[in-house]
Coordinates of C-alpha atoms and ligand atoms in Angstrom, one line a residue:
Chain T
X1 CA 82.8 -136.8 -96.7
X2 CA 79.0 -136.7 -96.9
X3 CA 77.2 -136.0 -100.0
X4 CA 75.6 -132.9 -98.6
X5 CA 78.9 -131.2 -97.8
X6 CA 80.0 -131.3 -101.4
X7 CA 79.6 -128.0 -103.2
X8 CA 78.9 -127.8 -106.8
X9 CA 80.3 -131.2 -107.3
X10 CA 78.4 -134.1 -108.6
X11 CA 76.3 -135.5 -105.8
X12 CA 77.0 -139.2 -105.4
X13 CA 74.1 -141.3 -106.5
X14 CA 72.7 -144.1 -104.5
X15 CA 74.1 -147.4 -105.7
X16 CA 71.6 -149.8 -107.0
X17 CA 72.1 -153.6 -106.4
X18 CA 71.8 -155.7 -109.6
X19 CA 69.5 -158.1 -107.9
X20 CA 67.1 -155.3 -107.1
X21 CA 66.6 -154.7 -110.9
X22 CA 65.3 -158.2 -111.2
X23 CA 63.0 -157.9 -108.2
X24 CA 61.7 -154.5 -109.4
X25 CA 61.0 -155.8 -112.8
X26 CA 59.1 -158.8 -111.3
X27 CA 57.1 -156.6 -109.0
X28 CA 58.0 -153.1 -107.7
X29 CA 56.6 -153.9 -104.3
X30 CA 58.7 -157.0 -103.9
X31 CA 61.7 -154.9 -104.5
X32 CA 60.5 -152.3 -102.0
X33 CA 59.9 -155.0 -99.3
X34 CA 63.4 -156.3 -99.8
X35 CA 65.2 -153.0 -99.9
X36 CA 63.1 -150.9 -97.5
X37 CA 61.9 -153.4 -95.0
X38 CA 64.8 -155.8 -94.8
X39 CA 62.4 -158.6 -95.3
X40 CA 63.8 -161.4 -97.3
X41 CA 61.9 -164.6 -97.1
X42 CA 64.2 -167.6 -97.7
X43 CA 61.7 -169.7 -99.5
X44 CA 62.3 -173.0 -101.1
X45 CA 63.2 -171.4 -104.5
X46 CA 65.8 -169.1 -103.1
X47 CA 67.3 -171.9 -101.0
X48 CA 67.6 -174.1 -104.1
X49 CA 69.0 -171.1 -105.9
X50 CA 71.8 -170.8 -103.3
X51 CA 72.6 -174.4 -103.5
X52 CA 72.8 -174.1 -107.3
X53 CA 75.1 -171.1 -107.0
X54 CA 77.5 -173.2 -105.1
X55 CA 78.2 -175.3 -108.0
X56 CA 77.8 -173.2 -111.0
X57 CA 80.5 -174.7 -113.2
X58 CA 78.5 -174.4 -116.4
X59 CA 78.1 -177.7 -118.1
X60 CA 79.7 -177.8 -121.6
X61 CA 82.6 -175.4 -121.0
X62 CA 84.8 -177.2 -118.6
X63 CA 88.1 -178.6 -119.7
X64 CA 88.1 -177.0 -123.1
X65 CA 91.0 -174.8 -122.2
X66 CA 89.7 -172.0 -124.3
X67 CA 87.4 -170.5 -121.7
X68 CA 88.2 -169.1 -118.3
X69 CA 85.3 -169.2 -116.0
X70 CA 85.1 -166.7 -113.1
X71 CA 82.7 -167.3 -110.3
X72 CA 81.1 -164.8 -107.9
X73 CA 82.7 -161.9 -109.6
X74 CA 82.0 -158.4 -108.1
X75 CA 81.0 -156.0 -110.9
X76 CA 79.9 -152.4 -111.0
X77 CA 79.2 -149.4 -113.3
X78 CA 80.1 -146.0 -111.8
X79 CA 78.2 -144.1 -114.5
X80 CA 74.9 -145.8 -113.9
X81 CA 75.6 -146.4 -110.2
X82 CA 75.1 -150.2 -110.4
X83 CA 76.8 -152.8 -108.3
X84 CA 76.5 -156.5 -107.8
X85 CA 78.0 -159.9 -108.2
X86 CA 77.9 -162.1 -111.3
X87 CA 77.4 -165.8 -110.7
X88 CA 79.6 -166.7 -113.6
X89 CA 81.5 -164.8 -116.2
X90 CA 83.2 -166.6 -119.1
X91 CA 86.3 -165.1 -120.7
X92 CA 86.6 -166.7 -124.1
X93 CA 89.8 -167.1 -126.1
X94 CA 88.5 -164.7 -128.8
X95 CA 88.1 -162.0 -126.1
X96 CA 84.4 -162.4 -125.7
X97 CA 83.1 -161.7 -122.2
X98 CA 79.9 -163.6 -121.4
X99 CA 77.9 -163.2 -118.2
X100 CA 75.9 -166.3 -117.4
X101 CA 73.2 -166.0 -114.7
X102 CA 72.0 -169.2 -113.1
X103 CA 68.3 -169.6 -112.3
X104 CA 66.8 -172.6 -110.6
X105 CA 63.5 -172.2 -112.3
X106 CA 62.2 -172.0 -115.8
X107 CA 63.4 -169.3 -118.3
X108 CA 60.8 -166.7 -119.3
X109 CA 62.0 -164.8 -122.4
X110 CA 61.9 -161.1 -121.9
X111 CA 61.4 -161.5 -118.2
X112 CA 63.1 -160.0 -115.1
X113 CA 66.2 -162.2 -115.5
X114 CA 66.9 -160.6 -118.9
X115 CA 67.0 -157.2 -117.2
X116 CA 69.4 -158.5 -114.5
X117 CA 71.8 -160.2 -116.9
X118 CA 71.8 -157.3 -119.3
X119 CA 72.7 -155.0 -116.4
X120 CA 75.6 -157.4 -115.7
X121 CA 76.7 -157.1 -119.3
X122 CA 76.6 -153.3 -119.0
X123 CA 78.8 -153.5 -115.9
X124 CA 81.3 -155.8 -117.6
X125 CA 81.4 -153.5 -120.6
X126 CA 82.4 -150.7 -118.2
X127 CA 85.0 -152.7 -116.4
X128 CA 86.6 -154.5 -119.3
X129 CA 86.2 -151.5 -121.7
X130 CA 84.8 -153.5 -124.5
X131 CA 81.3 -154.2 -125.8
X132 CA 79.3 -157.0 -124.3
X133 CA 76.3 -157.6 -126.4
X134 CA 75.4 -161.1 -125.5
X135 CA 74.5 -162.7 -122.1
X136 CA 73.2 -166.0 -121.1
X137 CA 70.7 -167.4 -118.6
X138 CA 71.2 -171.0 -117.5
X139 CA 67.9 -172.5 -116.4
X140 CA 68.0 -175.3 -113.9
X141 CA 64.6 -176.6 -115.0
X142 CA 65.5 -177.4 -118.6
X143 CA 69.2 -177.5 -118.0
X144 CA 70.2 -175.4 -120.9
X145 CA 71.4 -171.9 -121.7
X146 CA 69.2 -169.2 -123.2
X147 CA 71.0 -166.5 -125.0
X148 CA 69.9 -162.9 -124.4
X149 CA 70.9 -160.2 -126.9
X150 CA 71.7 -157.0 -125.0
X151 CA 70.2 -154.5 -127.4
X152 CA 69.1 -150.9 -127.0
X153 CA 65.6 -151.8 -125.9
X154 CA 66.9 -154.0 -123.1
X155 CA 69.4 -151.4 -122.1
X156 CA 66.7 -148.8 -121.8
X157 CA 64.7 -151.2 -119.6
X158 CA 67.8 -151.6 -117.4
X159 CA 68.2 -147.9 -117.0
X160 CA 64.6 -147.3 -116.3
X161 CA 64.5 -149.9 -113.7
X162 CA 67.7 -148.5 -112.2
X163 CA 66.1 -145.1 -111.9
X164 CA 63.0 -146.4 -110.4
X165 CA 64.9 -148.4 -107.8
X166 CA 67.1 -145.4 -106.9
X167 CA 64.0 -143.3 -106.5
X168 CA 62.5 -145.9 -104.1
X169 CA 65.8 -145.9 -102.1
X170 CA 66.5 -142.2 -101.9
X171 CA 63.3 -140.1 -102.1
X172 CA 60.3 -142.2 -101.9
X173 CA 60.1 -144.5 -98.9
X174 CA 56.6 -145.6 -99.4
X175 CA 56.1 -149.1 -100.6
X176 CA 54.7 -149.5 -104.2
X177 CA 51.2 -150.9 -104.2
X178 CA 50.8 -154.7 -104.6
X179 CA 50.3 -156.1 -108.0
X180 CA 47.9 -158.6 -106.6
X181 CA 47.8 -160.9 -109.6
X182 CA 49.2 -164.3 -110.5
X183 CA 52.7 -163.2 -109.7
X184 CA 51.9 -163.3 -106.0
X185 CA 51.5 -167.1 -106.0
X186 CA 55.2 -167.6 -106.9
X187 CA 56.3 -164.7 -104.8
X188 CA 58.5 -165.4 -101.7
X189 CA 57.3 -162.1 -100.1
X190 CA 53.6 -162.9 -100.1
X191 CA 53.3 -163.6 -96.4
X192 CA 54.9 -160.2 -95.6
X193 CA 53.2 -158.3 -98.4
X194 CA 49.6 -159.4 -97.8
X195 CA 48.4 -158.4 -101.3
X196 CA 44.9 -159.6 -100.8
X197 CA 44.4 -157.9 -97.5
X198 CA 45.5 -154.6 -99.0
X199 CA 43.5 -155.0 -102.1
X200 CA 40.3 -155.5 -100.1
X201 CA 40.5 -152.4 -98.0
X202 CA 36.8 -151.8 -98.1
X203 CA 36.2 -155.1 -96.3
X204 CA 38.9 -154.2 -93.8
X205 CA 37.4 -150.8 -93.2
X206 CA 34.1 -152.6 -92.5
X207 CA 35.7 -155.0 -90.1
X208 CA 37.3 -152.1 -88.2
X209 CA 33.9 -150.6 -87.8
X210 CA 32.3 -153.9 -86.7
X211 CA 34.9 -154.4 -84.0
X212 CA 32.6 -152.3 -81.8
X213 CA 29.4 -153.9 -82.8
X214 CA 28.2 -157.1 -81.1
X215 CA 25.8 -159.5 -82.5
X216 CA 24.7 -161.5 -79.5
X217 CA 22.2 -163.8 -81.0
X218 CA 24.9 -165.1 -83.3
X219 CA 27.5 -165.3 -80.6
X220 CA 25.3 -167.4 -78.4
X221 CA 23.4 -169.6 -80.7
X222 CA 25.8 -170.5 -83.5
Chain D
X1 CA 56.6 -171.7 -95.9
X2 CA 60.0 -172.8 -94.7
X3 CA 60.5 -169.7 -92.6
X4 CA 57.5 -170.3 -90.5
X5 CA 57.6 -173.5 -88.6
X6 CA 56.4 -174.2 -85.1
X7 CA 59.2 -176.3 -83.8
X8 CA 60.4 -174.7 -80.7
X9 CA 62.7 -176.6 -78.4
X10 CA 61.8 -176.0 -74.7
X11 CA 64.5 -177.1 -72.2
X12 CA 63.8 -176.9 -68.5
X13 CA 65.7 -179.8 -66.9
X14 CA 68.2 -178.0 -64.7
X15 CA 71.8 -178.5 -65.6
X16 CA 71.1 -179.6 -69.2
X17 CA 73.9 -179.0 -71.6
X18 CA 73.3 -178.0 -75.2
X19 CA 76.0 -177.9 -77.8
X20 CA 76.5 -177.7 -81.5
X21 CA 77.8 -180.7 -83.3
X22 CA 78.1 -179.7 -87.0
X23 CA 74.5 -179.3 -88.0
X24 CA 72.9 -180.9 -85.1
X25 CA 72.1 -180.0 -81.6
X26 CA 73.5 -182.3 -78.9
X27 CA 71.6 -182.5 -75.7
X28 CA 73.2 -183.8 -72.5
X29 CA 70.7 -184.3 -69.6
X30 CA 72.3 -184.4 -66.2
X31 CA 72.1 -187.8 -64.5
X32 CA 70.8 -189.4 -67.7
X33 CA 73.3 -191.5 -69.6
X34 CA 73.5 -191.2 -73.3
X35 CA 72.7 -188.1 -75.3
X36 CA 70.1 -187.0 -77.7
X37 CA 70.6 -185.1 -80.9
X38 CA 68.3 -183.1 -83.0
X39 CA 69.0 -181.8 -86.5
X40 CA 69.2 -178.0 -86.1
X41 CA 67.3 -177.3 -89.3
X42 CA 64.2 -178.8 -87.7
X43 CA 64.2 -176.2 -85.0
X44 CA 63.0 -172.6 -85.4
X45 CA 63.7 -171.5 -81.9
X46 CA 65.1 -172.5 -78.5
X47 CA 63.6 -171.5 -75.2
X48 CA 65.5 -172.4 -72.0
X49 CA 64.3 -172.2 -68.4
X50 CA 66.8 -171.5 -65.6
X51 CA 70.1 -173.1 -65.4
X52 CA 70.7 -174.6 -68.9
X53 CA 74.1 -174.4 -70.6
X54 CA 74.4 -173.4 -74.2
X55 CA 77.7 -173.5 -75.9
X56 CA 79.0 -170.3 -77.5
X57 CA 79.2 -172.2 -80.8
X58 CA 75.5 -173.0 -80.6
X59 CA 74.5 -169.5 -79.7
X60 CA 76.5 -167.9 -82.5
X61 CA 75.1 -170.5 -84.9
X62 CA 71.6 -169.7 -83.9
X63 CA 72.4 -166.0 -84.3
X64 CA 73.7 -166.6 -87.8
X65 CA 70.6 -168.6 -88.8
X66 CA 68.2 -166.1 -87.2
X67 CA 67.0 -168.9 -84.9
X68 CA 66.0 -167.0 -81.8
X69 CA 67.1 -168.2 -78.4
X70 CA 65.0 -167.1 -75.4
X71 CA 66.1 -167.3 -71.8
X72 CA 63.4 -167.6 -69.1
X73 CA 63.8 -167.8 -65.4
X74 CA 63.3 -171.3 -63.9
X75 CA 59.8 -170.3 -62.9
X76 CA 58.9 -169.0 -66.4
X77 CA 59.6 -165.3 -66.2
X78 CA 60.9 -163.8 -69.4
X79 CA 64.6 -162.8 -69.2
X80 CA 66.2 -162.2 -72.6
X81 CA 66.2 -163.1 -76.2
X82 CA 68.8 -163.3 -78.9
X83 CA 67.6 -162.8 -82.4
X84 CA 70.7 -162.7 -84.6
X85 CA 71.5 -160.1 -87.2
X86 CA 68.4 -157.9 -86.5
X87 CA 66.0 -157.3 -89.2
X88 CA 66.3 -153.7 -88.4
X89 CA 63.6 -152.4 -90.7
X90 CA 64.4 -148.8 -89.7
X91 CA 61.6 -147.3 -91.8
X92 CA 59.0 -149.4 -90.0
X93 CA 60.5 -148.5 -86.6
X94 CA 60.5 -144.9 -87.6
X95 CA 56.9 -145.1 -88.5
X96 CA 56.2 -146.9 -85.2
X97 CA 57.7 -143.9 -83.3
X98 CA 55.9 -141.4 -85.4
X99 CA 52.6 -143.0 -84.8
X100 CA 53.3 -143.3 -81.1
X101 CA 53.8 -139.5 -81.0
X102 CA 50.6 -138.9 -82.8
X103 CA 47.9 -138.9 -80.1
X104 CA 45.1 -139.7 -82.3
X105 CA 46.8 -142.6 -84.1
X106 CA 48.0 -144.0 -80.8
X107 CA 44.6 -143.9 -79.3
X108 CA 43.1 -145.6 -82.3
X109 CA 45.5 -148.5 -82.0
X110 CA 45.2 -148.8 -78.2
X111 CA 41.5 -148.8 -78.4
X112 CA 41.3 -151.5 -81.0
X113 CA 43.8 -153.7 -79.0
X114 CA 41.6 -153.5 -76.0
X115 CA 38.4 -154.1 -78.0
X116 CA 40.1 -157.3 -79.3
X117 CA 40.9 -158.4 -75.8
X118 CA 37.4 -157.7 -74.5
X119 CA 35.7 -159.4 -77.4
X120 CA 37.8 -162.4 -76.9
X121 CA 37.2 -162.5 -73.2
X122 CA 33.6 -162.3 -73.9
X123 CA 33.8 -165.1 -76.4
X124 CA 35.2 -167.4 -73.8
X125 CA 32.4 -166.6 -71.4
X126 CA 29.7 -167.1 -73.9
X127 CA 31.3 -170.4 -75.1
X128 CA 31.5 -171.7 -71.6
X129 CA 27.9 -170.5 -70.8
X130 CA 26.6 -172.7 -73.7
X131 CA 27.3 -175.9 -72.0
X132 CA 27.2 -174.9 -68.3
X133 CA 24.7 -175.6 -65.7
X134 CA 22.0 -172.9 -65.3
X135 CA 23.5 -171.3 -62.2
X136 CA 27.0 -171.0 -63.8
X137 CA 25.5 -169.9 -67.0
X138 CA 23.9 -166.9 -65.3
X139 CA 27.3 -165.8 -63.9
X140 CA 29.0 -166.1 -67.3
X141 CA 26.2 -164.3 -69.2
X142 CA 26.1 -161.5 -66.7
X143 CA 29.8 -160.9 -67.0
X144 CA 29.4 -161.1 -70.8
X145 CA 26.9 -158.3 -70.6
X146 CA 29.3 -156.2 -68.6
X147 CA 31.9 -156.8 -71.3
X148 CA 29.4 -155.8 -74.0
X149 CA 28.9 -152.5 -72.2
X150 CA 32.6 -152.1 -71.9
X151 CA 33.0 -152.4 -75.7
X152 CA 30.3 -149.8 -76.1
X153 CA 32.0 -147.4 -73.8
X154 CA 35.4 -148.1 -75.5
X155 CA 34.2 -146.9 -78.9
X156 CA 33.8 -143.4 -77.4
X157 CA 36.9 -143.4 -75.3
X158 CA 38.9 -140.2 -75.9
X159 CA 42.1 -140.9 -74.1
X160 CA 44.5 -143.7 -73.4
X161 CA 43.7 -143.3 -69.7
X162 CA 40.0 -143.9 -70.3
X163 CA 40.9 -146.9 -72.4
X164 CA 43.1 -148.3 -69.6
X165 CA 40.3 -147.7 -67.1
X166 CA 37.8 -149.6 -69.2
X167 CA 40.3 -152.4 -69.8
X168 CA 40.9 -152.7 -66.0
X169 CA 37.2 -152.9 -65.2
X170 CA 36.5 -155.4 -67.9
X171 CA 39.4 -157.6 -66.7
X172 CA 37.9 -157.6 -63.2
X173 CA 34.5 -158.6 -64.4
X174 CA 36.0 -161.3 -66.6
X175 CA 38.2 -162.8 -63.9
X176 CA 35.3 -162.7 -61.4
X177 CA 33.4 -164.9 -63.8
X178 CA 36.2 -167.3 -64.6
X179 CA 35.9 -169.4 -61.4
X180 CA 32.4 -170.2 -62.4
X181 CA 33.4 -171.8 -65.6
X182 CA 36.4 -173.6 -64.2
X183 CA 36.0 -177.1 -62.8
X184 CA 39.1 -177.8 -60.9
X185 CA 39.6 -181.1 -59.1
X186 CA 38.2 -181.0 -55.6
X187 CA 41.7 -181.4 -54.0
X188 CA 42.7 -178.0 -55.4
X189 CA 42.2 -174.8 -53.6
X190 CA 39.7 -172.5 -55.3
X191 CA 40.6 -169.8 -57.8
X192 CA 39.0 -166.6 -56.6
X193 CA 40.7 -163.8 -58.4
X194 CA 43.7 -163.1 -60.5
X195 CA 46.9 -162.5 -58.6
X196 CA 50.5 -162.6 -59.4
X197 CA 53.9 -161.6 -58.0
X198 CA 53.8 -164.2 -56.7
X199 CA 50.7 -166.3 -57.5
X200 CA 49.1 -167.8 -54.4
X201 CA 47.0 -170.6 -55.9
X202 CA 47.5 -173.2 -58.6
X203 CA 45.3 -171.5 -61.3
X204 CA 47.2 -168.2 -60.9
X205 CA 50.5 -170.1 -61.0
X206 CA 49.5 -171.8 -64.2
X207 CA 48.2 -168.5 -65.7
X208 CA 51.4 -166.7 -64.9
X209 CA 53.5 -169.4 -66.4
X210 CA 51.4 -169.5 -69.5
X211 CA 51.6 -165.7 -69.9
X212 CA 55.3 -166.2 -70.0
X213 CA 55.0 -168.6 -72.9
X214 CA 52.7 -166.3 -74.7
X215 CA 54.9 -163.3 -74.1
X216 CA 57.9 -165.0 -75.6
X217 CA 55.7 -166.0 -78.6
X218 CA 54.5 -162.5 -79.1
X219 CA 57.8 -160.9 -78.5
X220 CA 59.3 -163.1 -81.1
X221 CA 56.6 -162.3 -83.6
X222 CA 57.4 -158.6 -83.2
X223 CA 61.1 -159.1 -83.7
X224 CA 60.5 -161.3 -86.7
X225 CA 58.4 -158.6 -88.4
X226 CA 60.9 -155.8 -87.4
X227 CA 58.8 -153.9 -84.9
X228 CA 60.3 -152.5 -81.7
X229 CA 58.9 -154.6 -78.9
X230 CA 59.6 -151.9 -76.4
X231 CA 57.5 -149.1 -77.9
X232 CA 53.9 -149.7 -77.1
X233 CA 50.7 -147.9 -77.9
X234 CA 48.5 -148.9 -75.0
X235 CA 51.3 -149.5 -72.6
X236 CA 53.4 -146.6 -73.9
X237 CA 57.0 -146.4 -72.8
X238 CA 57.9 -148.4 -69.8
X239 CA 61.6 -148.7 -69.1
X240 CA 62.7 -152.3 -69.2
X241 CA 59.2 -153.5 -70.3
X242 CA 58.5 -154.6 -73.8
X243 CA 55.4 -152.5 -74.0
X244 CA 54.4 -153.4 -77.5
X245 CA 54.7 -157.1 -76.7
X246 CA 52.4 -156.5 -73.8
X247 CA 50.1 -154.6 -76.1
X248 CA 49.9 -157.3 -78.6
X249 CA 49.5 -160.0 -75.9
X250 CA 46.2 -158.5 -74.8
X251 CA 44.1 -159.8 -77.6
X252 CA 45.6 -163.2 -77.3
X253 CA 45.5 -163.6 -73.5
X254 CA 41.9 -164.8 -73.2
X255 CA 41.8 -167.4 -76.0
X256 CA 45.5 -168.5 -76.2
X257 CA 46.4 -168.4 -72.6
X258 CA 43.4 -168.3 -70.3
X259 CA 41.4 -170.9 -72.2
X260 CA 44.4 -173.1 -72.5
X261 CA 44.8 -173.1 -68.7
X262 CA 41.1 -173.7 -68.1
X263 CA 41.3 -176.6 -70.5
X264 CA 44.2 -178.1 -68.7
X265 CA 42.4 -177.9 -65.3
X266 CA 39.0 -179.0 -66.7
X267 CA 40.6 -182.0 -68.2
X268 CA 42.5 -182.7 -65.0
X269 CA 45.8 -182.6 -67.0
X270 CA 46.9 -180.3 -64.2
X271 CA 46.5 -181.6 -60.7
X272 CA 47.3 -180.8 -57.2
X273 CA 50.5 -182.8 -57.4
X274 CA 51.8 -180.4 -60.0
X275 CA 52.1 -177.5 -57.6
X276 CA 54.4 -176.6 -54.7
X277 CA 53.1 -174.6 -51.9
X278 CA 55.9 -172.5 -50.5
X279 CA 55.9 -171.2 -47.0
X280 CA 54.4 -167.8 -46.9
X281 CA 51.7 -168.7 -49.4
X282 CA 53.3 -168.5 -52.8
X283 CA 52.4 -171.3 -55.2
X284 CA 54.5 -172.5 -58.1
X285 CA 54.5 -175.3 -60.6
X286 CA 56.7 -178.3 -60.0
X287 CA 59.1 -179.4 -62.7
X288 CA 56.6 -182.0 -63.7
X289 CA 53.8 -179.5 -63.8
X290 CA 55.8 -177.2 -66.1
X291 CA 56.6 -180.2 -68.3
X292 CA 53.0 -181.0 -68.5
X293 CA 52.1 -177.4 -69.4
X294 CA 54.9 -177.0 -72.0
X295 CA 54.0 -180.3 -73.7
X296 CA 50.4 -179.2 -73.9
X297 CA 51.4 -175.8 -75.1
X298 CA 53.4 -177.2 -78.0
X299 CA 50.3 -179.0 -79.1
X300 CA 48.1 -176.0 -78.5
X301 CA 50.2 -173.9 -80.8
X302 CA 49.6 -176.2 -83.7
X303 CA 45.8 -176.0 -83.3
X304 CA 44.4 -173.8 -86.1
X305 CA 42.0 -170.9 -85.7
X306 CA 40.0 -169.1 -88.3
X307 CA 41.4 -165.8 -89.2
X308 CA 38.6 -163.8 -90.8
X309 CA 40.7 -161.2 -92.3
X310 CA 43.6 -163.3 -93.5
X311 CA 40.9 -165.5 -94.9
X312 CA 42.4 -168.7 -93.8
X313 CA 43.1 -171.0 -90.9
X314 CA 46.2 -170.1 -88.9
X315 CA 47.9 -172.2 -86.2
X316 CA 47.7 -170.5 -82.8
X317 CA 51.5 -170.3 -82.7
X318 CA 51.5 -168.1 -85.8
X319 CA 48.6 -165.8 -85.0
X320 CA 50.9 -163.3 -83.3
X321 CA 53.1 -163.1 -86.5
X322 CA 50.1 -162.5 -88.7
X323 CA 48.9 -159.7 -86.3
X324 CA 52.3 -158.2 -86.1
X325 CA 52.3 -157.9 -89.9
X326 CA 48.9 -156.3 -89.9
X327 CA 50.1 -153.8 -87.3
X328 CA 53.2 -153.1 -89.4
X329 CA 51.1 -152.5 -92.5
X330 CA 48.9 -150.1 -90.5
X331 CA 52.0 -148.3 -89.1
X332 CA 53.4 -147.9 -92.6
X333 CA 50.1 -146.3 -93.7
X334 CA 48.9 -149.1 -95.8
X335 CA 45.9 -150.2 -93.7
X336 CA 43.5 -147.7 -92.3
X337 CA 43.6 -149.1 -88.7
X338 CA 44.8 -151.9 -86.6
X339 CA 42.4 -154.8 -86.6
X340 CA 42.9 -157.3 -83.7
X341 CA 42.3 -161.0 -84.1
X342 CA 39.0 -162.1 -82.7
X343 CA 38.0 -165.6 -82.1
X344 CA 34.8 -166.9 -83.8
Ligands
SF4_401 S1 53.0 -160.9 -103.1 FE1 52.4 -160.0 -105.1 S2 52.3 -157.8 -104.7 FE2 53.4 -158.7 -103.0 S3 55.5 -158.5 -103.5 FE3 54.9 -160.5 -104.2 S4 54.3 -160.2 -106.3 FE4 54.4 -158.2 -105.4

C-alpha cells in the first residue's frame, strides 16, 4: 500500500540511514551528494574503513567470556524512522549493551561520529527495551576506544540531524550549498562537489560572458 | 584519487581471450604461446575491438567493480558499453530532461557547446599559423578569421537550427584549412576534406578511428557522472545515437582528436604502410596502424592541459569527466550556464 492511499492513518516517514547522520553532521552537502546523486567516491579513507570493518574484533574483549560481540548487526528505531547497521555491539554479562563504531582515522570529540554512534545507541535502546547511555568509538589511528556519553544534548543533535536528512530526502531535492572550508580537503566528495567553482560564481559568470569575446593579439602572440 | 585513473586496457588482436583469474586478468593471445596477466585493480576500464572473447566471470566482475567494458567494432566504431550497477542519479537525469524541454535553457547549452568547439578549432589554426611558412600561415589565419566571425554570429543565435547552421559552416572553414597545416609524408594521398562512412583517405580514416576513441571516453564520462548520454541539447533526441555524448564531444574534437591525428602524421608516426586501400575506394587502418594510434592515444590521454575554471592542470583523459560534472552542476541549477573547456 502506498503512503498516499492511507486515510487518516499515520503517513509512513522516510527512513533515514544512520550513516547519513554522520555525513550530514560533517557537511550537509556531502550527505546530499551521497543520498540524492548516488555519488559515493570510494576514496582511500573509505577503502581502509571497509578493510577495517572486516576485522572489527575489538581488541581487549576477546576471550574473556563475559562479553558477547555481535558484528554487522542491523538496527532500527521505528519511532524516529532510523535504520542502519552497527559495526560491533557488545553484550556484557551485566546486561549492558554497548555499540562500538570503528573509525580508521582520528577521533574528534563532539564530532560527526558521536552523532552516528549515539543514534546507534538510541536504536539499540528501542530494540532491547533498555537504556543505552554509553557508546564507544574505536579509532584506528590511536588504537583505542573513546567513550561517548549519550546524553540529552547529543540525542537532540541526533533528532535534529534526522529531521534535516528526512527533509532533504522527501521534500527538498536541492543540494545544500557547499561549506567550502577546510573540511573539503578531507572530503571524499570534493571532485563531484566542486566547492571552489560554486563559491566563485562571479568568476564563472564572467567566463561565460567571455566565451564569445576573442582577444586576438593574445591568441597569436603569447 | 583512486576512482580516477587512466589505465584503460585496449585489446584489438582478433581472437584474444580474456578471463578472470581471482583478482587478475588473464590474457591469451592467439598464436602466441604463454599468457599475460594484469592485476585487475590497476585497470579502470577495458575496451575491446572486434572479435575478442571475455569470459562471463570477467564481465560480471567488471560490472560489480563498476569498471566499464566497451565494445567497438574491429574498425573502431562504437558498439556498446557495460557500466555495472548504474549510478542512476535520477534527480540529475530528471533535471536533464526538464532542461531539454526548456527551449531557452537548451539553446543556452547548445550555443556554448558550439562556442567551445569553434574556439578550440580556432586555437588549433592560430597555433599552427605561428610556426608555418607564410603561404600556409595566410590560409590558417584566414580560416581563423572566419571562425571569429562565426563566434560573433553565434552569440546572437536564437534557435538550435541557427546554431547548427553556424556550426556546420565553421566546420567547413576549419577543415578546408587543415590540409594547409598538415605535413603528411609524400607517399600519402592528400587530405582535401573531411569525409566518413567510409573514409576515403588516410587522414580521414585516422580521424574517424580517433573520434571513436574520443566518443568512448566522453560517453564513459557521462555515465560516470550519472547523465543520460542519449539526451542531447545540441543534437537533441536521435534514436540510437548518444546525442549528449556527441554534444560533449564537440568541444574536444579539435584539440583532443584532430590535433592528435595531425601530430601523428606530422611526426610520421602514421605512414602509408599503416593503411589499407580497399577496392572501391575506402581506406582503413591496418592492425599495425590501429596499434600505433592506440598506443599514442594512451600517452596523449595522460598529457595535462590547463583548465582555467577548475584552476588546475587536468590530464586530457579526464577533461571530459570534469566537463560532465560542470554540465551536471548547471543542470541541477547550481551554475548559471554550461562553460565548455577551451584550450589556452
Ligand atoms: S567538498 Fe566540501 S562542501 Fe563539498 S561535500 Fe565535501 S565538505 Fe561538503
